[in-house]
mmCIF file of C-alpha atoms in Angstrom:
data_model
loop_
_atom_site.group_PDB
_atom_site.id
_atom_site.type_symbol
_atom_site.label_atom_id
_atom_site.label_comp_id
_atom_site.label_asym_id
_atom_site.label_seq_id
_atom_site.Cartn_x
_atom_site.Cartn_y
_atom_site.Cartn_z
ATOM 1 C CA GLY A 1 39.206 277.147 144.833
ATOM 2 C CA ALA A 2 38.738 273.793 146.925
ATOM 3 C CA VAL A 3 38.353 270.764 145.349
ATOM 4 C CA VAL A 4 36.789 267.582 147.250
ATOM 5 C CA SER A 5 37.165 264.175 145.098
ATOM 6 C CA GLN A 6 34.924 260.771 145.325
ATOM 7 C CA HIS A 7 36.473 257.448 144.444
ATOM 8 C CA PRO A 8 34.119 254.788 142.607
ATOM 9 C CA SER A 9 32.598 257.234 141.031
ATOM 10 C CA ARG A 10 30.121 254.486 140.173
ATOM 11 C CA VAL A 11 30.264 251.210 142.394
ATOM 12 C CA ILE A 12 27.656 248.131 141.468
ATOM 13 C CA CYS A 13 28.211 245.129 144.266
ATOM 14 C CA LYS A 14 26.178 241.905 145.050
ATOM 15 C CA SER A 15 23.628 241.985 147.685
ATOM 16 C CA GLY A 16 25.653 241.492 151.476
ATOM 17 C CA THR A 17 28.446 242.364 150.207
ATOM 18 C CA SER A 18 30.525 245.378 151.301
ATOM 19 C CA VAL A 19 31.930 248.552 149.639
ATOM 20 C CA LYS A 20 33.734 251.332 150.752
ATOM 21 C CA ILE A 21 33.694 255.271 149.202
ATOM 22 C CA GLU A 22 36.746 257.048 149.673
ATOM 23 C CA CYS A 23 36.032 261.128 150.455
ATOM 24 C CA ARG A 24 39.540 263.198 149.572
ATOM 25 C CA SER A 25 40.093 267.466 150.071
ATOM 26 C CA LEU A 26 43.214 267.142 147.247
ATOM 27 C CA ASP A 27 44.074 270.975 147.761
ATOM 28 C CA PHE A 28 43.595 271.505 151.302
ATOM 29 C CA GLN A 29 43.124 269.843 154.405
ATOM 30 C CA ALA A 30 39.823 269.275 156.245
ATOM 31 C CA THR A 31 39.396 268.477 159.760
ATOM 32 C CA THR A 32 35.239 267.334 159.425
ATOM 33 C CA MET A 33 33.522 265.634 155.980
ATOM 34 C CA PHE A 34 30.371 265.310 156.207
ATOM 35 C CA TRP A 35 27.890 262.755 154.478
ATOM 36 C CA TYR A 36 25.127 262.920 152.569
ATOM 37 C CA ARG A 37 22.826 260.715 150.518
ATOM 38 C CA GLN A 38 19.995 261.445 147.592
ATOM 39 C CA PHE A 39 16.973 260.044 146.678
ATOM 40 C CA PRO A 40 16.527 259.820 142.787
ATOM 41 C CA LYS A 41 14.029 263.176 142.908
ATOM 42 C CA LYS A 42 14.440 264.331 146.269
ATOM 43 C CA SER A 43 16.782 266.589 148.044
ATOM 44 C CA LEU A 44 20.420 265.390 149.934
ATOM 45 C CA MET A 45 20.019 264.157 153.117
ATOM 46 C CA LEU A 46 23.048 264.400 155.705
ATOM 47 C CA MET A 47 23.742 260.428 157.413
ATOM 48 C CA ALA A 48 26.926 261.751 159.380
ATOM 49 C CA THR A 49 29.492 264.513 160.212
ATOM 50 C CA SER A 50 33.236 262.719 160.187
ATOM 51 C CA ASN A 51 35.707 264.400 162.086
ATOM 52 C CA GLU A 52 39.659 264.032 161.744
ATOM 53 C CA GLY A 53 41.050 261.388 164.761
ATOM 54 C CA SER A 54 37.768 261.060 166.552
ATOM 55 C CA LYS A 55 33.983 259.186 166.064
ATOM 56 C CA ALA A 56 31.177 260.055 163.557
ATOM 57 C CA THR A 57 28.299 261.915 164.010
ATOM 58 C CA TYR A 58 25.465 260.241 163.242
ATOM 59 C CA GLU A 59 22.026 261.947 162.442
ATOM 60 C CA GLN A 60 18.849 260.526 163.615
ATOM 61 C CA GLY A 61 17.648 257.322 161.330
ATOM 62 C CA VAL A 62 21.357 256.783 160.092
ATOM 63 C CA GLU A 63 22.476 253.410 161.462
ATOM 64 C CA LYS A 64 26.179 253.444 162.347
ATOM 65 C CA ASP A 65 26.924 250.120 161.887
ATOM 66 C CA LYS A 66 26.159 250.109 158.660
ATOM 67 C CA PHE A 67 27.364 253.356 157.672
ATOM 68 C CA LEU A 68 31.043 253.173 159.308
ATOM 69 C CA ILE A 69 32.928 256.320 158.706
ATOM 70 C CA ASN A 70 36.554 256.564 158.989
ATOM 71 C CA HIS A 71 38.223 259.898 158.938
ATOM 72 C CA ALA A 72 41.475 258.380 159.620
ATOM 73 C CA SER A 73 44.015 262.233 158.242
ATOM 74 C CA LEU A 74 42.941 265.215 157.160
ATOM 75 C CA THR A 75 42.633 264.425 153.244
ATOM 76 C CA LEU A 76 40.328 261.419 153.345
ATOM 77 C CA SER A 77 37.255 260.095 154.593
ATOM 78 C CA THR A 78 35.527 256.916 153.874
ATOM 79 C CA LEU A 79 32.101 255.413 154.160
ATOM 80 C CA THR A 80 31.261 251.664 154.277
ATOM 81 C CA VAL A 81 28.435 250.136 153.392
ATOM 82 C CA THR A 82 28.267 247.237 155.699
ATOM 83 C CA SER A 83 26.786 244.012 153.938
ATOM 84 C CA ALA A 84 24.422 246.528 151.127
ATOM 85 C CA HIS A 85 21.033 245.702 150.401
ATOM 86 C CA PRO A 86 19.343 247.054 147.256
ATOM 87 C CA GLU A 87 17.621 249.110 149.173
ATOM 88 C CA ASP A 88 20.916 251.103 149.856
ATOM 89 C CA SER A 89 21.434 252.081 146.095
ATOM 90 C CA SER A 90 21.457 255.797 146.260
ATOM 91 C CA PHE A 91 23.192 258.105 145.390
ATOM 92 C CA TYR A 92 26.163 259.765 148.271
ATOM 93 C CA ILE A 93 27.552 263.205 147.921
ATOM 94 C CA CYS A 94 30.681 263.787 150.242
ATOM 95 C CA SER A 95 31.583 267.890 151.505
ATOM 96 C CA ALA A 96 34.005 269.067 153.132
ATOM 97 C CA ARG A 97 34.317 272.359 155.537
ATOM 98 C CA VAL A 98 36.979 274.664 155.623
ATOM 99 C CA GLY A 99 37.358 277.166 158.124
ATOM 100 C CA ALA A 100 35.699 277.811 161.343
ATOM 101 C CA GLY A 101 32.917 279.373 162.971
ATOM 102 C CA GLU A 102 29.736 280.308 161.030
ATOM 103 C CA SER A 103 31.784 281.737 157.737
ATOM 104 C CA TYR A 104 32.853 278.777 156.972
ATOM 105 C CA GLU A 105 32.636 277.114 153.076
ATOM 106 C CA GLN A 106 31.357 273.846 152.662
ATOM 107 C CA TYR A 107 33.098 272.404 149.260
ATOM 108 C CA PHE A 108 31.175 268.793 147.476
ATOM 109 C CA GLY A 109 32.656 265.962 146.210
ATOM 110 C CA PRO A 110 31.188 264.669 142.115
ATOM 111 C CA GLY A 111 28.928 262.487 144.666
ATOM 112 C CA THR A 112 29.020 258.421 144.199
ATOM 113 C CA ARG A 113 26.401 255.790 141.993
ATOM 114 C CA LEU A 114 26.050 252.848 144.487
ATOM 115 C CA THR A 115 24.018 250.080 143.140
ATOM 116 C CA VAL A 116 23.100 246.695 145.156
ATOM 117 C CA THR A 117 21.945 243.610 143.040
ATOM 118 C CA ALA B 1 11.159 273.305 162.598
ATOM 119 C CA GLN B 2 13.716 274.875 160.258
ATOM 120 C CA SER B 3 12.858 273.969 156.566
ATOM 121 C CA VAL B 4 13.546 274.768 153.054
ATOM 122 C CA ALA B 5 10.986 275.243 150.467
ATOM 123 C CA GLN B 6 11.189 274.521 146.914
ATOM 124 C CA PRO B 7 7.575 275.359 146.185
ATOM 125 C CA GLU B 8 8.221 273.688 142.601
ATOM 126 C CA ASP B 9 9.390 270.514 141.333
ATOM 127 C CA GLN B 10 10.403 271.909 137.456
ATOM 128 C CA VAL B 11 9.981 275.649 136.155
ATOM 129 C CA ASN B 12 9.988 274.678 132.153
ATOM 130 C CA VAL B 13 11.401 278.193 130.106
ATOM 131 C CA ALA B 14 12.104 279.700 126.937
ATOM 132 C CA GLU B 15 15.718 280.810 126.080
ATOM 133 C CA GLY B 16 16.143 283.944 126.725
ATOM 134 C CA ASN B 17 13.980 284.811 128.650
ATOM 135 C CA PRO B 18 14.217 285.622 131.947
ATOM 136 C CA LEU B 19 13.984 282.556 134.806
ATOM 137 C CA THR B 20 13.005 282.279 138.810
ATOM 138 C CA VAL B 21 13.413 279.456 140.682
ATOM 139 C CA LYS B 22 11.914 280.254 144.573
ATOM 140 C CA CYS B 23 13.181 279.143 148.015
ATOM 141 C CA THR B 24 11.505 280.211 151.014
ATOM 142 C CA TYR B 25 12.635 279.439 154.838
ATOM 143 C CA SER B 26 11.417 278.849 158.013
ATOM 144 C CA VAL B 27 14.301 279.870 160.238
ATOM 145 C CA SER B 28 15.561 281.551 163.287
ATOM 146 C CA GLY B 29 17.884 283.584 163.623
ATOM 147 C CA ASN B 30 20.311 284.567 160.518
ATOM 148 C CA PRO B 31 20.819 282.415 158.572
ATOM 149 C CA TYR B 32 23.332 282.252 155.963
ATOM 150 C CA LEU B 33 21.322 281.251 152.148
ATOM 151 C CA PHE B 34 23.258 279.122 149.235
ATOM 152 C CA TRP B 35 21.922 277.808 145.921
ATOM 153 C CA TYR B 36 23.774 274.998 143.887
ATOM 154 C CA VAL B 37 23.578 273.903 140.899
ATOM 155 C CA GLN B 38 23.593 269.914 140.541
ATOM 156 C CA TYR B 39 24.241 268.998 136.974
ATOM 157 C CA PRO B 40 22.574 264.459 136.647
ATOM 158 C CA ASN B 41 25.265 262.228 138.053
ATOM 159 C CA ARG B 42 27.496 264.976 139.424
ATOM 160 C CA GLY B 43 27.961 266.368 143.209
ATOM 161 C CA LEU B 44 26.546 270.099 143.744
ATOM 162 C CA GLN B 45 28.295 272.943 142.466
ATOM 163 C CA PHE B 46 28.196 276.856 144.650
ATOM 164 C CA LEU B 47 26.314 279.069 142.760
ATOM 165 C CA LEU B 48 25.876 281.903 145.080
ATOM 166 C CA LYS B 49 25.068 283.049 149.028
ATOM 167 C CA TYR B 50 23.949 285.540 151.086
ATOM 168 C CA ILE B 51 25.505 286.075 154.404
ATOM 169 C CA THR B 52 24.288 290.154 155.178
ATOM 170 C CA GLY B 53 24.429 293.172 152.972
ATOM 171 C CA ASP B 54 22.888 293.517 150.175
ATOM 172 C CA ASN B 55 19.456 291.397 149.825
ATOM 173 C CA LEU B 56 20.559 291.317 145.934
ATOM 174 C CA VAL B 57 23.709 288.918 145.527
ATOM 175 C CA LYS B 58 25.463 287.932 142.590
ATOM 176 C CA GLY B 59 27.279 284.849 141.777
ATOM 177 C CA SER B 60 28.696 282.848 138.752
ATOM 178 C CA TYR B 61 27.002 281.891 135.698
ATOM 179 C CA GLY B 62 25.420 285.283 135.401
ATOM 180 C CA PHE B 63 23.188 284.401 137.903
ATOM 181 C CA GLU B 64 21.190 285.843 141.375
ATOM 182 C CA ALA B 65 19.494 286.315 144.134
ATOM 183 C CA GLU B 66 17.397 288.287 145.667
ATOM 184 C CA PHE B 67 16.809 288.067 149.485
ATOM 185 C CA ASN B 68 14.072 289.348 151.308
ATOM 186 C CA LYS B 69 13.517 289.398 155.100
ATOM 187 C CA SER B 70 10.227 290.170 155.108
ATOM 188 C CA GLN B 71 8.685 287.346 153.077
ATOM 189 C CA THR B 72 11.614 285.291 154.044
ATOM 190 C CA SER B 73 12.690 283.990 150.255
ATOM 191 C CA PHE B 74 15.849 283.736 148.771
ATOM 192 C CA HIS B 75 14.059 283.346 144.206
ATOM 193 C CA LEU B 76 17.349 282.291 142.403
ATOM 194 C CA LYS B 77 17.088 284.444 139.052
ATOM 195 C CA LYS B 78 18.650 285.039 135.787
ATOM 196 C CA PRO B 79 18.630 288.006 132.776
ATOM 197 C CA SER B 80 18.267 285.511 130.027
ATOM 198 C CA ALA B 81 18.592 282.474 130.215
ATOM 199 C CA LEU B 82 20.290 279.332 128.971
ATOM 200 C CA VAL B 83 20.264 275.378 127.242
ATOM 201 C CA SER B 84 22.761 275.094 129.489
ATOM 202 C CA ASP B 85 21.242 275.951 132.515
ATOM 203 C CA SER B 86 18.801 273.244 131.970
ATOM 204 C CA ALA B 87 19.969 271.491 135.521
ATOM 205 C CA LEU B 88 18.629 270.244 138.792
ATOM 206 C CA TYR B 89 18.892 273.610 141.533
ATOM 207 C CA PHE B 90 19.196 273.065 146.035
ATOM 208 C CA CYS B 91 18.471 276.292 148.145
ATOM 209 C CA ALA B 92 19.833 275.842 150.722
ATOM 210 C CA VAL B 93 19.713 277.464 154.722
ATOM 211 C CA ARG B 94 22.763 277.422 157.169
ATOM 212 C CA PHE B 95 22.322 277.699 160.964
ATOM 213 C CA PHE B 96 23.421 277.776 164.473
ATOM 214 C CA LEU B 97 21.339 275.008 166.088
ATOM 215 C CA GLY B 98 22.312 273.032 169.361
ATOM 216 C CA GLY B 99 26.009 274.478 169.837
ATOM 217 C CA THR B 100 26.409 273.511 166.009
ATOM 218 C CA TYR B 101 26.359 274.687 162.434
ATOM 219 C CA LYS B 102 23.588 273.409 160.804
ATOM 220 C CA TYR B 103 22.646 273.297 157.099
ATOM 221 C CA ILE B 104 19.491 271.666 155.312
ATOM 222 C CA PHE B 105 18.352 271.778 152.243
ATOM 223 C CA GLY B 106 15.492 272.293 149.839
ATOM 224 C CA THR B 107 13.565 269.511 148.261
ATOM 225 C CA GLY B 108 14.977 270.406 144.643
ATOM 226 C CA THR B 109 14.162 272.249 141.652
ATOM 227 C CA ARG B 110 14.627 270.668 137.911
ATOM 228 C CA LEU B 111 15.128 274.009 135.332
ATOM 229 C CA LYS B 112 14.316 272.950 131.925
ATOM 230 C CA VAL B 113 14.819 275.818 129.277
ATOM 231 C CA LEU B 114 14.248 275.003 125.984
ATOM 232 C CA ALA B 115 15.666 276.155 122.846
#
């Protein structure tokens, strides 16, 4: 089946620094990838939809200047948390879309635990 | 508003007993329904989905789910629980709105299978 990887799996950074998270589709090409944020004991919240070669579409309430998304190739999307603060600490999960129309499939990465100190 | 509800934060069941994790939804049209499982510090793993056809859907690891249109429910079931089934389970729906497909998740139910 389709495999999505994320790197790093865990990252600790200091407040005020930026951190980049990579999401890769390993054995397929994905024109569309999604970035989710999961708070402790909470559901997944869609942050943005990343489209290869174009600007990401952000959900309401998500700061696009803080969470920079780049989908530079058909197998790689990156999420950069800029000027991170402790409240940005969370579990970030990406997913990649396979197929088009109503029957598309969505495959999830293993997640990245971000801790901002 | 479109929504997915998982009314139980946690479900405890003894190993070998049947388990049910509940999910109800409020979505216009004919949604696709999904169940995912998440182990600690891991992403989501697909268990099963309902698109159309038989109301009883069979999925991975012996799980199944029953779609009930009149009750707008999609409960996850397994006839005999294993300790290794202990994890966080998410129900999700996909629907078409505003020219694009949307995916929303329930709040999750933690399943604890006791030996």
